[in-house]
């Protein structure tokens, strides 16, 4: 039998308005006694989005590296979100909070960010 992970939200969902200029950093911090282990990122637009994620310090003032869309021959340290996503991409994030910034390949996009933890 396959192993199944169950995630649960552990804080409010955020929306990042994204354009061809890097967004301001959004800081996501744990609420209550929950530790953020994962985060769901959902891009509902028809434009690809690149994200940078950085660990937040005790003052939650860390600014992530400015995201840049990768082009042929110029790799970037980013997480890429596909277009018109029907479900979020869930990735591991720093447990004590993190900062995220995004950039869009063309026009605009909205990225939804939901902090999560595993249920078990």
Backbone as a ProteinNet text record, in pm:
[ID]
protein_1_A
[PRIMARY]
XXXXXXXXXXXXXXXXXXXXXXXXXXXXXXXXXXXXXXXXXXXXXXXXXXXXXXXXXXXXXXXXXXXXXXXXXXXXXXXXXXXXXXXXXXXXXXXXXXXXXXXXXXXXXXXXXXXXXXXX
[TERTIARY]
84.1	0	88.5	54.8	132.9	116	220.3	216.7	149.5	60	-10.4	13.9	54.1	70.7	-54.7	-95.6	-211.4	-162.3	-194.3	-154.3	-274.6	-248.9	-354.7	-304.4	-390.9	-350.7	-316.7	-213.2	-173.1	-161.4	-236	-235	-319.3	-330.2	-411.5	-345.5	-427.5	-376.1	-349.9	-247.3	-207.7	-218.5	-231.8	-228	-113.9	-35.9	71.2	34.1	22.7	1.6	138.3	149	278.4	275.7	386	400.1	539.9	582.3	714.4	825.1	788.4	883.2	867.8	977.2	971.4	880.2	799.2	707	783.1	718.6	772.8	771.6	862.2	870.3	748.5	693.2	583.8	643.9	626.3	675.9	562.3	584.4	486.5	544.3	472.2	518.9	417.3	464.4	372.7	273.5	154.2	54.8	24.9	2.9	-26.7	89.9	60.2	164	206.8	151.8	182.1	314.5	387.1	511.1	482.6	528	510.9	620.3	582.3	678.9	672.7	554.7	531.4	448.6	443.1	358.4	305.1	178.8	117.3	120.3	165	171.3	84.5	-9.3	-103.9	-102.2	-74.5	-76.1	-195.5	-296.2	-416.5	-412.5	-305.5	-297.9	-244	-242.3	-189.8	-45	22	162.3	246.4	364.6	449.6	501.9	531.4	578.8	703	801.5	921.7	918.9	953.3	954.3	1093.8	1127.2	1243.3	1191.2	1249.6	1207.8	1331.8	1323.7	1434.4	1384.5	1471.6	1436.5	1427.2	1325.7	1309.3	1387.7	1442.8	1514.5	1418.8	1470	1385.4	1300.5	1348.2	1272	1185.4	1192.4	1115.8	1138.9	1264.7	1297.2	1382.3	1392.2	1473.6	1406.2	1482.5	1431.7	1487.8	1401.1	1452.1	1525.9	1608.8	1678.3	1574	1607.3	1515.2	1499.9	1377	1357.8	1378	1432.7	1454.7	1407	1330.3	1284.9	1404.9	1417.5	1528.1	1510	1618.7	1618.3	1725.6	1720.9	1816.3	1959.5	2037.3	2176.7	2199.5	2091.7	2104.3	2016.2	2065.5	1985.5	1970.6	1862.3	1833.7	1796.1	1818.1	1780.1	1636	1541	1399.8	1317.8	1196.1	1096.3	998.6	976.4	885.7	746.3	645.1	505.8	449	380.2	317.3	197.3	135	22.2	-110.5	-212.1	-348.8	-351.8	-284.9	-275.7	-412.7	-450.4	-578.1	-560.1	-437.3	-408.2	-270.3	-245	-118	0.8	118	243.4	283.1	302.7	339.3	488	561.2	704.6	743.2	856.5	908.4	961.2	936.2	981.6	1044.6	1121.6	1178.9	1069	1082.4	974.2	941.9	1034.4	1010.4	967.1	925.2	880.5	973.6	919.5	998	945.9	1027.5	988.4	987.7	891.5	879.6	859.5	921.6	904.6	880.5	809.5	771	784.1	799	800.5	728.2	662.8	581.9	654.6	637.8	701.4	645.9	519.4	454.9	327.9	294	171.4	164.2	57.1	37.3	-10.1	-2.7	-50.8	-84.1	-159.3	-183.8	-139.6	-56.4	-9.8	-69.7	-130.2	-188.2	-91.3	-68.1	29.2	-44	-38.5	-103.6	-3.1	32.3	122.3	55.1	131.8	75.7	168.6	113.2	191	134.9	215.2	162.5	71.1	-33.3	-138	-94.6	-8.9	24	114
-117.7	0	123.8	218.5	341.5	428.1	501.2	594.8	724	777.5	900.6	1004.9	1124	1234.5	1320.3	1361.5	1449	1581.3	1690.8	1823.4	1898.2	1988.4	2073.2	2216.4	2312.2	2453	2490	2571	2613.5	2765.5	2832.2	2978.2	3030.4	3161.2	3220.1	3205.1	3207.4	3208.6	3352.7	3371.2	3502.6	3504.7	3622.8	3639.8	3735.6	3701.1	3788.4	3832.5	3963.6	4017.2	4023.9	3956.9	3940	4006.9	4071.2	4129.8	4096.7	4163.4	4138.3	4204.1	4272.8	4327.6	4246.8	4212.7	4130.6	4193.1	4109.1	4156.3	4190.5	4267.3	4290.3	4157.2	4142.8	4017.8	4001.8	3882.8	3846.7	3757.7	3794.1	3712.4	3628.7	3498.6	3404.6	3348.9	3366.3	3318.9	3223.2	3130.4	3036.8	3109.7	3054.3	3109.7	3004.8	3048.6	2954.8	2862.2	2736.5	2637.6	2557.9	2590	2512.4	2554.7	2456.5	2481.3	2463.3	2557.3	2544.9	2451	2341.4	2249.9	2256.2	2289.9	2290.8	2413.2	2444	2553.6	2519.2	2552.9	2532	2661.7	2652.5	2768.3	2738.6	2828.3	2808.3	2928.6	2904.2	3008.2	2981.1	3069.1	3048.1	3121.3	3195.5	3273.1	3186.6	3244.1	3173.6	3211.4	3269.3	3308.1	3236	3183.5	3117.1	3216.8	3167.2	3249.9	3184.9	3268	3222.2	3275.9	3191.1	3229	3214.6	3302.3	3280.9	3272.1	3181	3158.6	3165.4	3243.4	3257.8	3235.5	3180.8	3162.7	3298.4	3315	3438.6	3427.8	3540.2	3539	3572	3589	3614	3738.8	3836	3959.9	3954.8	3842.8	3826.1	3940.3	3978.5	4090	4047.5	3918.6	3870.3	3902.8	3952.8	3977.9	3869.4	3796	3690.9	3751.4	3669.8	3714.2	3755.5	3854.2	3900.2	3791.4	3745.9	3641.3	3694.2	3608.9	3639.9	3519.3	3543.2	3432.4	3368.6	3236.4	3170.7	3179.3	3193.1	3189.3	3090.8	3048.5	2951.1	2996.9	2910.9	2941.9	3024.1	3064.4	3145	3084.9	2980.1	2919.4	3014.2	2998.2	3082.3	2994.6	3043.5	2973.4	3010.6	2954.9	2985.6	2857.2	2867	2761.5	2808.9	2728	2766	2709.1	2794.8	2751.9	2747.8	2640.8	2627.5	2719.9	2713.1	2801.1	2730.8	2809.1	2758.6	2634	2640.4	2525.6	2495.8	2369.3	2331.2	2291.3	2265.8	2236.7	2293.9	2324.1	2387.5	2292	2349.7	2276.8	2290	2178	2179.3	2149.1	2241.1	2221	2245.1	2188.4	2209.8	2352.6	2415.1	2552.3	2558.8	2663.8	2677.8	2679.3	2600.1	2581.5	2702.2	2794.2	2907.2	3033.1	3017.4	3130.4	3152.9	3214.4	3237.8	3360.5	3409.4	3521.7	3472.2	3517.7	3475.7	3598.5	3596.2	3701.2	3632.3	3698	3633.7	3730.4	3672	3749.4	3667	3736.8	3672.4	3682.3	3580	3579.2	3683.2	3716.4	3815.1	3863.7	3988	4046.5	4036.5	3975.1	3967.5	3828.5	3803.4	3677.1	3700.1	3607	3604.6	3468.6	3470.4	3346.4	3339.9	3227.1	3206.2	3121.3	3162.2	3098.7	3050.9	2920.4	2863.7	2783.2	2829.6	2750.8	2622.7	2512.9	2381.6	2304.7	2201.4	2105.2	1968.2	1863.9	1730.3	1691.8	1619.3	1587.2	1482.7	1391.1	1279.1	1315.1
0	0	0	-80	-92.1	32.2	64.7	176.3	131	211.2	176.2	282.9	242.9	337.1	335.5	453	465.6	521.8	454.3	497.6	553.6	648.7	700.4	703.9	678.2	685.7	830.1	848.8	983.7	992.2	910.9	913.5	799.2	792.5	686.1	549.6	445.5	308	266.8	188	139.3	-12.5	-68.8	-214	-246.5	-348	-395.4	-536	-557	-691.2	-759	-871.3	-936.2	-1073.8	-1108.8	-1242.1	-1293.6	-1399.1	-1456.1	-1374.4	-1267.9	-1171	-1042.9	-977	-856.3	-751.2	-688.2	-585.1	-457.2	-371.5	-238.2	-163.9	-70.2	5.5	95.6	97.8	187.6	295.1	421.5	531.8	587.8	595.1	647.8	777.9	888.3	1018.1	1078.8	1162.4	1227.3	1317.8	1329.9	1421.6	1527.1	1649.2	1756.6	1782.9	1814	1843.8	1722.7	1607.8	1487.5	1426.1	1377	1304.9	1156.9	1075.8	931.2	880.1	817.9	757.3	605.2	556.3	413.1	378	250.4	206.1	67.7	46.1	-83.8	-163	-288	-377.8	-499.6	-528.5	-638.1	-730.4	-858.1	-961.2	-1052.4	-1049	-1129.8	-1263.1	-1287.5	-1412.2	-1526.1	-1645.5	-1762.5	-1790.5	-1690.1	-1704.2	-1599.9	-1638.1	-1539.3	-1436.2	-1316.4	-1206.2	-1145.8	-1110	-1040.7	-898.1	-799.9	-658.8	-600.1	-506	-419.9	-277.2	-199.5	-61.2	26.3	134.4	228.6	369.7	453.8	594.8	662.6	745.5	821.4	951.4	997.6	1124.9	1238.5	1357.5	1474.7	1460	1384.5	1365.2	1240.1	1167.1	1043.3	946.3	931.5	843.5	724.1	698.7	587.8	455.4	362.8	228.5	137.7	69.2	-18.8	-137.5	-199.2	-320.1	-424.2	-503.9	-607.8	-713.1	-738	-837.5	-979.2	-1062.1	-1203.1	-1282.8	-1387.9	-1472.2	-1542	-1533.4	-1603.4	-1755.1	-1824.3	-1970.7	-2013.9	-2136.5	-2187.9	-2162.2	-2098.3	-2070.1	-1944.6	-1875.1	-1753.4	-1644.3	-1576.2	-1470	-1350.9	-1276.3	-1160.4	-1041.8	-920.5	-797.4	-763.3	-835.9	-815.4	-817	-763.6	-775.8	-882	-983.8	-1092.3	-1067.5	-1086.8	-1078.9	-1219.8	-1250.9	-1381.1	-1396.1	-1510.8	-1541.7	-1513.4	-1482.9	-1462.2	-1374.4	-1260.8	-1170.4	-1108.7	-1105.7	-1044.7	-898.4	-857.1	-716.6	-685.5	-558	-523.8	-530.9	-554.1	-541.1	-393.7	-326.1	-185.2	-175.1	-110.8	-94.4	51.2	91.6	226.6	237.3	351.5	377.1	515.8	545.3	679.4	786.3	893.8	990.6	1077.6	1093.5	1183	1109	987.2	906.4	789	686.1	566	493.8	403.1	318.2	174	96.2	-42.6	-130.3	-247.2	-346.8	-480.5	-571.5	-697.1	-814	-933.6	-1057.5	-1163.9	-1255.4	-1359.3	-1493.5	-1576.4	-1706.7	-1802.4	-1790.2	-1877	-1809.5	-1833.4	-1779.1	-1627.4	-1575	-1430.8	-1390	-1259.9	-1204.9	-1058.2	-1002.4	-858.9	-808.6	-705.8	-643.6	-503.6	-470.5	-337.8	-256.2	-132.8	-44.6	81	108.9	227.2	308.6	430.4	514.3	559.7	564.9	596.7	688.3	751.7	830	798.3	823.1	800.5	915.1	884.4	979.8	1081.2	1039.6	1128.6	1242.3
[MASK]
++++++++++++++++++++++++++++++++++++++++++++++++++++++++++++++++++++++++++++++++++++++++++++++++++++++++++++++++++++++++

